[in-house]
Coordinates of C-alpha atoms in Angstrom, one line a residue:
Chain S
X1 CA -66.8 -91.7 16.1
X2 CA -66.2 -90.6 20.2
X3 CA -63.6 -92.1 22.4
X4 CA -63.2 -91.8 25.6
X5 CA -60.0 -92.8 27.1
X6 CA -59.0 -93.9 30.7
X7 CA -61.4 -90.5 31.7
X8 CA -62.1 -90.6 35.3
X9 CA -64.0 -88.4 37.5
X10 CA -63.4 -87.2 41.0
X11 CA -64.7 -84.8 43.0
X12 CA -62.5 -84.5 46.4
X13 CA -62.8 -87.9 47.4
X14 CA -65.7 -89.8 45.5
X15 CA -65.1 -90.7 42.3
X16 CA -67.8 -89.6 39.5
X17 CA -66.7 -92.1 37.0
X18 CA -63.1 -94.0 37.2
X19 CA -60.7 -95.0 34.6
X20 CA -63.7 -95.2 31.9
X21 CA -62.7 -96.6 28.6
X22 CA -64.9 -96.8 25.1
X23 CA -65.8 -95.9 21.6
X24 CA -68.9 -95.3 19.8
X25 CA -68.2 -96.0 15.8
X26 CA -69.6 -93.3 13.0
X27 CA -73.6 -93.9 12.3
X28 CA -74.0 -96.3 16.0
X29 CA -76.9 -95.8 18.4
X30 CA -75.4 -96.2 21.6
X31 CA -77.2 -97.0 24.8
X32 CA -75.9 -96.1 27.7
X33 CA -77.4 -97.3 30.8
X34 CA -77.0 -97.5 34.4
X35 CA -78.6 -96.8 37.7
X36 CA -79.0 -93.7 38.8
X37 CA -75.7 -92.2 39.8
X38 CA -73.5 -94.1 38.2
X39 CA -72.3 -91.4 36.0
X40 CA -74.2 -91.8 32.9
X41 CA -75.0 -87.9 33.1
X42 CA -70.9 -87.5 33.8
X43 CA -69.7 -89.2 31.4
X44 CA -72.1 -86.9 29.3
X45 CA -71.2 -83.9 30.2
X46 CA -67.4 -84.7 29.9
X47 CA -68.7 -85.6 26.6
X48 CA -70.3 -82.6 25.3
X49 CA -67.2 -80.3 27.3
X50 CA -69.9 -79.4 29.6
X51 CA -67.2 -80.3 32.7
X52 CA -63.7 -81.2 32.4
X53 CA -63.1 -85.2 33.4
X54 CA -60.1 -85.1 36.0
X55 CA -58.0 -87.3 33.9
X56 CA -58.0 -89.3 30.6
X57 CA -58.9 -87.7 27.1
X58 CA -62.1 -87.5 25.2
X59 CA -62.1 -87.4 21.7
X60 CA -64.7 -86.9 19.5
X61 CA -64.2 -86.9 15.3
X62 CA -61.0 -87.3 15.4
X63 CA -60.5 -83.8 17.6
X64 CA -59.3 -83.7 21.3
X65 CA -61.9 -81.7 23.9
X66 CA -59.4 -80.5 25.6
X67 CA -57.4 -79.2 22.3
X68 CA -60.3 -78.5 20.3
X69 CA -63.9 -77.3 22.4
X70 CA -64.9 -75.3 19.6
X71 CA -64.7 -77.6 16.4
X72 CA -66.0 -80.6 19.0
X73 CA -68.7 -78.7 20.9
X74 CA -69.6 -78.1 16.6
X75 CA -70.1 -81.7 15.7
X76 CA -72.0 -82.7 19.0
X77 CA -75.8 -82.0 19.0
X78 CA -76.8 -82.4 22.9
X79 CA -79.9 -82.7 24.9
X80 CA -79.4 -82.6 28.5
X81 CA -81.6 -84.3 31.3
X82 CA -84.3 -82.3 32.1
X83 CA -85.2 -80.8 29.3
X84 CA -84.0 -76.8 30.1
X85 CA -85.3 -74.4 28.3
X86 CA -85.8 -70.1 27.6
X87 CA -89.4 -70.2 28.6
X88 CA -89.2 -66.4 27.6
X89 CA -88.7 -67.9 24.4
X90 CA -91.6 -69.6 21.8
X91 CA -90.6 -72.4 20.2
X92 CA -88.8 -70.9 16.8
X93 CA -86.7 -68.1 18.6
X94 CA -85.8 -71.3 20.8
X95 CA -84.7 -73.1 17.8
X96 CA -83.3 -70.6 16.6
X97 CA -81.2 -69.1 19.0
X98 CA -79.9 -72.5 19.2
X99 CA -79.1 -72.9 15.8
X100 CA -77.2 -69.0 15.7
X101 CA -76.1 -71.0 19.5
X102 CA -74.4 -74.0 17.5
X103 CA -72.9 -71.4 14.1
X104 CA -74.9 -72.6 11.6
X105 CA -74.5 -70.7 8.6
X106 CA -77.0 -67.9 8.3
X107 CA -78.3 -69.0 5.0
X108 CA -79.5 -72.3 6.3
X109 CA -80.1 -71.4 9.7
X110 CA -83.9 -70.4 8.3
X111 CA -84.0 -73.8 6.8
X112 CA -82.4 -75.8 9.1
X113 CA -84.8 -74.9 12.0
X114 CA -88.0 -75.4 10.0
X115 CA -86.6 -79.2 9.2
X116 CA -86.1 -79.5 13.0
X117 CA -89.7 -77.9 13.8
X118 CA -90.7 -80.5 11.3
X119 CA -89.0 -83.6 12.2
X120 CA -90.3 -82.9 15.6
X121 CA -93.7 -82.2 15.3
X122 CA -93.3 -79.1 16.4
X123 CA -95.4 -77.2 13.1
X124 CA -98.4 -76.3 15.6
X125 CA -96.7 -74.9 18.6
X126 CA -94.0 -73.4 16.8
X127 CA -95.3 -69.5 17.8
X128 CA -96.6 -71.0 21.9
X129 CA -93.9 -70.2 23.9
X130 CA -92.3 -72.9 25.9
X131 CA -93.6 -72.1 29.1
X132 CA -96.8 -72.8 28.2
X133 CA -96.2 -76.4 26.4
X134 CA -97.0 -80.1 27.8
X135 CA -94.3 -82.3 29.3
X136 CA -93.7 -83.9 25.8
X137 CA -93.4 -81.4 23.8
X138 CA -90.4 -79.3 25.9
X139 CA -89.1 -83.0 25.3
X140 CA -88.9 -82.6 21.9
X141 CA -88.3 -78.6 22.2
X142 CA -85.6 -80.0 23.2
X143 CA -84.8 -82.8 21.2
X144 CA -85.5 -80.1 18.3
X145 CA -82.5 -78.1 20.1
X146 CA -80.3 -80.7 19.6
X147 CA -80.9 -81.8 16.3
X148 CA -80.6 -78.4 14.8
X149 CA -77.9 -78.3 12.4
X150 CA -77.8 -81.7 11.5
X151 CA -74.6 -82.7 14.0
X152 CA -72.7 -85.3 13.1
X153 CA -72.6 -86.7 16.6
X154 CA -76.0 -86.7 19.2
X155 CA -76.2 -87.1 22.6
X156 CA -79.7 -87.7 24.6
X157 CA -80.3 -87.7 28.1
X158 CA -83.1 -89.6 28.8
X159 CA -84.7 -88.0 25.6
X160 CA -88.2 -90.3 26.0
X161 CA -88.7 -89.5 30.1
X162 CA -92.2 -88.2 30.8
X163 CA -93.8 -88.9 27.4
X164 CA -96.8 -90.5 26.7
X165 CA -97.0 -93.4 24.8
X166 CA -98.0 -92.5 22.0
X167 CA -95.2 -90.1 22.0
X168 CA -92.6 -92.5 22.7
X169 CA -92.8 -94.6 19.4
X170 CA -92.5 -90.9 17.8
X171 CA -89.5 -90.3 19.9
X172 CA -88.0 -93.6 18.7
X173 CA -88.5 -93.7 14.8
X174 CA -87.4 -90.4 14.9
X175 CA -84.2 -91.1 16.7
X176 CA -84.1 -94.2 14.3
X177 CA -83.7 -92.0 11.2
X178 CA -80.9 -90.5 12.7
X179 CA -79.3 -94.5 12.0
X180 CA -76.5 -94.1 9.3
X181 CA -76.3 -90.6 9.4
X182 CA -75.5 -89.8 12.8
X183 CA -73.7 -90.9 16.0
X184 CA -76.2 -91.2 18.6
X185 CA -75.6 -92.3 21.9
X186 CA -78.8 -92.5 24.0
X187 CA -79.1 -92.7 27.8
X188 CA -82.5 -94.0 29.1
X189 CA -84.1 -96.4 32.1
X190 CA -86.3 -98.1 30.0
X191 CA -84.4 -100.9 28.8
X192 CA -86.7 -102.2 26.5
X193 CA -86.6 -99.1 24.6
X194 CA -82.3 -99.4 24.4
X195 CA -82.6 -102.4 23.4
X196 CA -85.2 -101.8 19.9
X197 CA -82.9 -99.0 19.1
X198 CA -79.0 -99.0 19.8
X199 CA -76.3 -102.2 18.4
X200 CA -74.4 -101.2 21.6
X201 CA -75.0 -100.9 25.1
X202 CA -72.2 -99.4 27.7
X203 CA -73.3 -100.2 30.9
X204 CA -72.1 -98.4 33.9
X205 CA -72.6 -98.9 37.3
X206 CA -70.9 -96.8 40.2
X207 CA -68.6 -94.7 37.7
X208 CA -67.3 -97.9 36.3
X209 CA -68.0 -99.8 32.8
X210 CA -68.7 -103.6 33.3
X211 CA -70.0 -103.9 30.2
X212 CA -70.1 -102.9 26.5
X213 CA -71.7 -105.1 23.4
X214 CA -74.6 -105.9 21.4
X215 CA -77.6 -105.8 23.9
X216 CA -77.9 -109.6 21.6
X217 CA -75.2 -110.8 23.4
X218 CA -75.3 -108.8 26.8
X219 CA -79.3 -111.3 26.9
X220 CA -77.1 -114.7 26.0
X221 CA -74.0 -114.1 28.2
X222 CA -75.6 -113.5 31.4
X223 CA -78.1 -116.4 30.5
X224 CA -77.9 -118.9 33.1
X225 CA -80.4 -121.0 32.2
X226 CA -83.3 -121.5 29.5
X227 CA -86.8 -121.2 29.7
X228 CA -89.0 -123.1 27.7
X229 CA -92.2 -122.2 27.3
X230 CA -94.4 -125.7 25.9
X231 CA -98.9 -125.7 25.4
X232 CA -100.0 -129.1 25.3
X233 CA -102.7 -131.6 25.4
X234 CA -102.3 -133.1 28.5
X235 CA -105.8 -133.7 29.5
X236 CA -103.9 -136.9 32.4
X237 CA -101.5 -134.2 33.7
X238 CA -98.5 -136.8 32.7
X239 CA -96.3 -133.5 31.4
X240 CA -95.3 -132.8 34.4
X241 CA -93.6 -136.4 35.0
X242 CA -90.9 -135.3 32.3
X243 CA -89.2 -133.8 34.7
X244 CA -88.0 -137.2 36.2
X245 CA -86.9 -138.4 32.8
X246 CA -85.0 -134.5 31.7
X247 CA -82.0 -134.2 34.3
X248 CA -81.8 -131.1 32.5
X249 CA -85.1 -129.6 33.6
X250 CA -85.5 -127.7 38.0
X251 CA -88.9 -127.0 37.5
X252 CA -91.8 -126.9 35.8
X253 CA -94.6 -125.3 36.7
X254 CA -98.2 -124.8 35.5
X255 CA -99.2 -120.9 34.1
X256 CA -102.4 -120.9 31.8
X257 CA -105.0 -123.4 31.7
X258 CA -107.3 -123.3 28.5
X259 CA -111.1 -123.7 28.9
X260 CA -112.1 -124.5 25.5
X261 CA -110.2 -126.7 24.5
X262 CA -108.2 -127.9 27.5
X263 CA -104.8 -127.6 26.5
X264 CA -102.2 -126.6 29.3
X265 CA -99.0 -124.2 29.4
X266 CA -96.5 -124.7 31.1
X267 CA -92.6 -122.5 31.5
X268 CA -90.3 -126.1 32.0
X269 CA -86.9 -124.4 33.4
X270 CA -83.6 -125.4 33.2
X271 CA -80.7 -126.1 35.1
X272 CA -78.3 -124.7 32.3
X273 CA -78.0 -122.7 29.2
X274 CA -78.9 -126.3 27.3
X275 CA -82.0 -126.5 24.6
X276 CA -83.4 -128.8 25.9
X277 CA -86.7 -128.8 23.3
X278 CA -85.5 -131.9 21.4
X279 CA -85.8 -134.2 24.7
X280 CA -89.3 -132.7 25.3
X281 CA -90.3 -133.2 22.5
X282 CA -89.1 -137.4 22.5
X283 CA -90.5 -137.2 25.5
X284 CA -93.8 -135.7 25.2
X285 CA -94.0 -138.4 22.0
X286 CA -93.3 -141.3 24.2
X287 CA -96.0 -140.5 27.0
X288 CA -98.4 -139.6 24.4
X289 CA -98.4 -135.9 25.4
X290 CA -99.5 -133.8 22.5
X291 CA -96.5 -131.1 21.6
X292 CA -99.3 -127.5 20.2
X293 CA -96.5 -124.9 20.4
X294 CA -93.2 -124.5 21.9
X295 CA -90.4 -122.1 22.4
X296 CA -87.6 -121.0 24.4
X297 CA -88.1 -117.4 26.0
X298 CA -85.6 -114.6 25.0
X299 CA -83.6 -113.1 28.0
X300 CA -84.4 -109.4 28.4
X301 CA -81.6 -107.6 28.2
X302 CA -83.3 -106.0 31.3
X303 CA -82.5 -109.2 33.2
X304 CA -78.9 -108.8 31.3
X305 CA -78.6 -105.5 33.1
X306 CA -79.9 -106.5 36.5
X307 CA -77.4 -109.8 36.6
X308 CA -74.6 -107.4 35.1
X309 CA -74.5 -104.7 37.9
X310 CA -75.7 -107.1 40.6
X311 CA -73.2 -109.3 40.8
X312 CA -70.9 -107.0 41.2
X313 CA -69.1 -106.4 44.9
X314 CA -71.6 -103.8 46.9
X315 CA -68.6 -101.0 48.3
X316 CA -69.5 -98.5 50.1
X317 CA -68.0 -95.1 49.2
X318 CA -66.0 -95.5 52.6
X319 CA -64.6 -99.0 51.1
X320 CA -63.8 -97.4 47.6
X321 CA -62.1 -94.6 50.1
X322 CA -60.3 -97.3 51.4
X323 CA -58.8 -98.7 48.6
X324 CA -57.8 -96.1 46.7
X325 CA -55.8 -94.8 50.2
X326 CA -54.4 -98.0 50.1
X327 CA -53.7 -97.8 46.5
X328 CA -51.6 -94.4 47.4
X329 CA -49.7 -96.3 50.5
X330 CA -48.9 -99.2 48.2
X331 CA -46.8 -96.4 45.4
X332 CA -45.9 -94.3 48.1
X333 CA -44.0 -97.5 49.3
X334 CA -43.0 -98.7 45.8
X335 CA -41.6 -95.1 45.4
X336 CA -40.0 -95.5 48.9
X337 CA -37.9 -98.2 48.1
X338 CA -37.2 -97.8 44.6
X339 CA -36.0 -94.5 46.5
X340 CA -33.7 -96.4 48.7
X341 CA -32.5 -98.7 46.5
X342 CA -31.1 -95.2 44.0
X343 CA -29.5 -94.2 47.5
X344 CA -27.7 -97.5 49.0
X345 CA -26.3 -97.5 45.0
X346 CA -25.1 -94.2 45.0
X347 CA -24.2 -94.7 48.5
X348 CA -22.0 -97.7 47.4
X349 CA -21.2 -95.7 44.1
X350 CA -19.2 -93.0 46.3
X351 CA -18.1 -96.0 49.0
X352 CA -16.2 -98.2 46.3
X353 CA -15.0 -94.4 44.6
X354 CA -13.7 -94.0 48.0
X355 CA -11.7 -97.0 48.3
X356 CA -10.5 -96.4 44.6
X357 CA -9.0 -93.7 45.7
X358 CA -7.4 -94.8 48.5
X359 CA -6.5 -97.4 46.7
X360 CA -4.7 -95.2 44.5
X361 CA -3.1 -92.9 47.2
X362 CA -1.9 -96.2 48.8
X363 CA -0.2 -97.2 45.4
X364 CA 1.1 -93.5 44.9
X365 CA 2.9 -93.3 48.3
X366 CA 4.3 -96.7 48.0
X367 CA 5.6 -95.7 44.3
X368 CA 7.1 -92.5 46.1
X369 CA 8.7 -94.3 48.8
X370 CA 9.7 -96.9 46.5
X371 CA 11.6 -94.6 44.7
X372 CA 12.9 -93.2 47.7
X373 CA 14.3 -95.6 48.6
X374 CA 16.4 -96.5 45.8
X375 CA 17.4 -92.3 45.3
Chain A
X1 CA -71.5 -63.0 20.7
X2 CA -74.2 -61.2 18.5
X3 CA -76.3 -64.4 19.2
X4 CA -76.5 -64.2 23.0
X5 CA -76.9 -60.0 22.9
X6 CA -80.0 -60.2 21.2
X7 CA -81.0 -63.3 22.7
X8 CA -80.4 -61.6 25.9
X9 CA -82.1 -58.1 24.8
X10 CA -85.2 -60.0 24.5
X11 CA -85.2 -61.7 27.3
X12 CA -85.1 -58.3 29.2
X13 CA -87.7 -56.7 26.6
X14 CA -90.2 -59.7 27.1
X15 CA -89.8 -59.9 30.7
X16 CA -90.8 -57.4 32.8
X17 CA -87.2 -56.7 33.4
X18 CA -85.9 -54.2 31.7
X19 CA -89.7 -51.9 32.0
X20 CA -89.1 -52.5 35.4
X21 CA -85.4 -51.7 35.8
X22 CA -86.1 -48.4 33.2
X23 CA -89.1 -47.2 34.5
X24 CA -87.3 -47.1 38.2
X25 CA -84.8 -45.4 37.2
X26 CA -86.7 -43.0 35.3
X27 CA -89.0 -42.4 38.5
X28 CA -86.3 -42.4 40.7
X29 CA -84.4 -39.6 38.7
X30 CA -87.8 -37.9 37.5
X31 CA -88.3 -37.4 41.7
X32 CA -84.2 -35.6 41.8
X33 CA -85.7 -33.7 39.4
X34 CA -88.3 -32.1 41.3
X35 CA -86.6 -31.7 44.0
X36 CA -82.5 -30.8 43.3
X37 CA -83.5 -28.8 39.8
X38 CA -87.3 -28.0 39.2
X39 CA -87.9 -26.7 43.2
X40 CA -84.4 -24.8 43.3
X41 CA -85.4 -23.0 40.1
X42 CA -81.3 -24.4 38.6
X43 CA -81.0 -25.6 34.7
X44 CA -77.7 -27.1 36.1
X45 CA -78.4 -31.0 34.3
X46 CA -75.6 -32.2 35.8
X47 CA -76.8 -32.1 39.3
X48 CA -79.5 -34.8 38.7
X49 CA -76.0 -37.3 38.7
X50 CA -74.9 -36.1 42.0
X51 CA -77.6 -38.3 43.6
X52 CA -78.4 -40.0 40.3
X53 CA -75.3 -42.0 41.1
X54 CA -76.7 -43.9 44.4
X55 CA -79.7 -45.0 42.2
X56 CA -77.4 -47.5 40.3
X57 CA -76.4 -48.8 43.3
X58 CA -80.1 -49.6 44.4
X59 CA -81.5 -50.9 41.2
X60 CA -78.3 -52.0 39.2
X61 CA -79.1 -55.8 40.8
X62 CA -82.4 -55.6 38.8
X63 CA -80.3 -55.9 35.4
X64 CA -77.7 -57.9 36.3
X65 CA -79.0 -60.4 39.4
X66 CA -80.5 -63.6 37.2
X67 CA -77.4 -62.8 34.2
X68 CA -75.7 -65.9 35.2
X69 CA -77.3 -67.4 38.2
X70 CA -80.9 -68.1 35.9
X71 CA -79.2 -69.9 33.3
X72 CA -77.3 -71.7 35.9
X73 CA -81.6 -72.5 38.4
X74 CA -83.0 -73.4 35.1
X75 CA -80.1 -75.7 33.5
X76 CA -80.0 -73.9 30.8
X77 CA -76.3 -72.8 31.3
X78 CA -75.3 -76.5 29.8
X79 CA -77.1 -75.0 26.6
X80 CA -75.1 -72.1 26.5
X81 CA -71.3 -74.5 27.5
X82 CA -71.8 -77.2 25.6
X83 CA -72.3 -74.9 22.5
X84 CA -69.1 -74.2 20.3
X85 CA -69.7 -70.4 22.0
X86 CA -66.3 -69.4 23.9
X87 CA -67.3 -68.6 27.6
X88 CA -65.6 -65.1 26.8
X89 CA -68.6 -64.7 24.0
X90 CA -71.2 -65.3 26.6
X91 CA -69.6 -63.2 29.3
X92 CA -69.1 -60.1 26.3
X93 CA -72.7 -60.9 25.0
X94 CA -74.8 -60.7 28.6
X95 CA -72.5 -58.1 29.6
X96 CA -73.3 -55.9 26.2
X97 CA -76.7 -56.4 26.6
X98 CA -77.2 -54.8 29.5
X99 CA -74.7 -51.9 29.0
X100 CA -76.9 -51.2 25.8
X101 CA -80.6 -51.6 28.0
X102 CA -78.7 -49.5 30.1
X103 CA -77.8 -46.8 27.4
X104 CA -81.2 -46.4 26.4
X105 CA -82.1 -45.8 29.8
X106 CA -79.9 -43.1 30.5
X107 CA -80.3 -41.8 27.2
X108 CA -83.7 -41.1 28.4
X109 CA -82.7 -38.6 31.4
X110 CA -81.7 -36.4 27.9
X111 CA -85.3 -35.4 27.9
X112 CA -84.5 -33.3 31.7
X113 CA -82.0 -31.9 29.8
X114 CA -84.6 -30.4 27.4
X115 CA -87.3 -29.0 30.1
X116 CA -84.1 -27.0 31.2
X117 CA -82.8 -26.3 28.3
X118 CA -86.6 -24.6 27.6
X119 CA -86.5 -22.4 30.9
X120 CA -82.4 -21.9 30.1
X121 CA -79.3 -22.9 28.3
X122 CA -77.4 -25.7 30.2
X123 CA -74.2 -26.6 29.1
X124 CA -74.7 -29.3 26.7
X125 CA -71.3 -30.4 26.6
X126 CA -71.2 -30.6 30.6
X127 CA -74.3 -32.4 30.2
X128 CA -72.7 -34.7 27.5
X129 CA -69.7 -35.7 29.8
X130 CA -71.5 -35.9 32.6
X131 CA -73.6 -39.2 30.5
X132 CA -70.3 -40.5 29.4
X133 CA -69.0 -40.6 32.9
X134 CA -72.6 -42.4 34.3
X135 CA -71.9 -44.9 31.6
X136 CA -69.1 -45.5 32.3
X137 CA -69.6 -46.3 36.1
X138 CA -73.4 -47.8 35.2
X139 CA -70.9 -50.3 32.8
X140 CA -68.4 -50.4 35.8
X141 CA -71.1 -51.8 38.2
X142 CA -72.8 -54.3 35.5
X143 CA -69.6 -55.7 35.4
X144 CA -70.0 -56.5 39.5
X145 CA -73.2 -57.5 39.7
X146 CA -72.5 -60.0 36.7
X147 CA -69.8 -61.5 38.6
X148 CA -72.0 -61.9 42.2
X149 CA -74.5 -63.0 39.7
X150 CA -72.0 -66.0 38.0
X151 CA -71.1 -67.5 41.8
X152 CA -74.4 -67.7 42.8
X153 CA -77.3 -69.5 41.6
X154 CA -79.8 -67.7 43.6
X155 CA -80.7 -64.7 42.5
X156 CA -81.1 -63.1 45.9
X157 CA -77.7 -63.4 47.1
X158 CA -76.4 -62.1 44.0
X159 CA -78.4 -59.2 44.2
X160 CA -78.2 -58.9 48.1
X161 CA -73.9 -59.4 47.2
X162 CA -73.7 -56.8 44.7
X163 CA -76.4 -54.6 46.6
X164 CA -73.8 -55.1 49.6
X165 CA -70.4 -54.3 47.8
X166 CA -71.2 -51.5 46.7
X167 CA -72.3 -49.4 49.6
X168 CA -69.2 -50.9 51.6
X169 CA -67.6 -49.3 48.2
X170 CA -69.9 -45.7 49.1
X171 CA -68.7 -45.3 52.4
X172 CA -65.7 -47.1 53.4
X173 CA -64.0 -44.1 52.2
X174 CA -65.9 -42.2 55.0
X175 CA -64.0 -44.4 57.4
X176 CA -60.9 -43.9 56.1
X177 CA -59.1 -42.6 53.5
X178 CA -57.5 -45.1 52.0
X179 CA -60.8 -46.7 51.0
X180 CA -61.4 -43.4 49.2
X181 CA -59.6 -45.7 46.2
X182 CA -62.6 -48.0 46.0
X183 CA -64.8 -45.7 45.4
X184 CA -66.0 -45.5 42.4
X185 CA -68.7 -42.5 43.1
X186 CA -66.1 -40.2 44.7
X187 CA -64.5 -40.7 40.8
X188 CA -67.5 -40.2 39.3
X189 CA -68.3 -36.2 41.5
X190 CA -65.4 -35.1 38.4
X191 CA -67.8 -35.6 35.4
X192 CA -70.8 -33.2 36.3
X193 CA -67.9 -30.4 37.1
X194 CA -67.0 -30.8 33.2
X195 CA -63.9 -32.8 33.5
X196 CA -62.6 -35.9 31.8
X197 CA -60.2 -36.8 33.6
X198 CA -58.0 -39.9 32.3
X199 CA -57.3 -41.5 35.7
X200 CA -60.3 -41.8 36.3
X201 CA -61.9 -43.2 33.1
X202 CA -59.2 -45.3 33.5
X203 CA -59.7 -46.9 37.1
X204 CA -64.0 -47.1 35.3
X205 CA -62.3 -49.4 33.3
X206 CA -60.5 -51.2 34.4
X207 CA -62.8 -52.4 37.0
X208 CA -65.3 -53.4 34.8
X209 CA -62.2 -55.8 32.8
X210 CA -61.7 -57.3 36.1
X211 CA -64.8 -58.2 37.0
X212 CA -66.1 -59.4 33.4
X213 CA -62.4 -61.5 33.4
X214 CA -63.3 -62.6 36.9
X215 CA -67.1 -63.7 35.7
X216 CA -64.9 -65.8 32.6
X217 CA -62.8 -67.7 35.6
X218 CA -65.4 -68.0 37.2
X219 CA -67.3 -70.4 34.7
X220 CA -64.0 -71.9 33.2
X221 CA -63.0 -72.7 37.0
X222 CA -66.6 -74.4 37.2
X223 CA -66.2 -77.2 34.6
X224 CA -63.2 -78.7 36.6
X225 CA -64.9 -78.4 39.5
X226 CA -68.4 -78.9 38.9

């Protein structure tokens, strides 16, 4: 399990990641989405212990990375962005070195290396120098380096970038096979891939987490209108008129005309999220339009992502700095106000103390003068 | 640490670096052997190292310039620093691997001792003492070269910095005696005379330890500012 609590990473005045919080549960495959420079790699680098957060804490399988970095790192298999490899080593030597670095026990090392080579399909090239491999194979070698020794947690930064379609499918299948036995955090630009692979999606933008949910929920929540694909047998073009009869329709577009059976395919766009298929059905029946096919077009994760990211206000770094500056000024003012209040209280207390002493002195004086008079 | 030593040795021996270093070292030593001993008909093996110490100034960067700068440039630094190995063991692994290459290269100079032995009776004890001092000096130089490599990702900058500092350490005492404490070559000169001097050993060892520690600090520090 990975817990990221209030983590911030600052470079001077620039916030690479600002106060992020999320959890990745055991056995989950979680997708980490964001535009370039959103803070994905920074977050992954912090979880793997490559860089330290400026604030906040990261807990991996119960261990705080600040306190027990060795224990945390031993449980993580990391595939960094850009597939860094040692080019003077062969594939097998590289994976063996990774196993040694990860402290895989000597007795198990040979089997662990063999298993990693087999599961990434590197048997044929295991004795080749890594520098002579194609991009796809380099990617696989990097993945093999991450999975060797069977770590509990896998952190994969853009694992399918630069692969051909066949390799992409193979790597996806491999990642799917990690489900249940491993906790996987994947960053990717390919949203369809994340949608297929991941149970949960974390969307990060400008260093802030803007959504954490299942792909389905994100797709539904960001859906504002419905698009219904309808194929009809409509020689008289009466279908376009149903717009006048159903108030929720905002637009009807003709997509395709089938030459063979003269059927027409339309996209019906609605003004809201209501499912108007029943209304379309009854209206078409009333107008003698035969419906051959009708389905709601699903909102893609891509649309959800664009919606979430675009809905955020565009702040320039200068504005962010200004806001931060104003926040800090406000905090200082608050601190100053509290200090002044305390000072005032202390002054008041001193005054009261002085008055009390004065009163005591006066009463003593009166008492002694009274006694003198009596004497 | 052993994993890093093994990998580094493999890298030195599978790439031209190890051979270029040993080849250059032995080539220059052979020239010195001819000029200082053979031509002047001397059998003082240790004399070879008075000049030999200056060779280190120029060829140590061959061994050290890539140590961390290459890892940083290629991104493999990520693989090292996200592994459960400590930064100390990684730094020591790299230092000892370079040290082992240095020891083997220096051991080859005993061939010259063998040649001299054929012609006369050079002192083995003085020769071994000289080699011991030369090794301490080499390790001190490696530690600085490694430090220079840890502060930049450009290998040329690392090597120029290393040579520059070694040259400064060599020539500054000529400007003023105050700088003589920085001259490691001056300190080495006692060894060919057959002397084992504790202050010199302490200087070499503490210089090495200082720059190993500084390398560890640089890598540790970069984690928080990276």
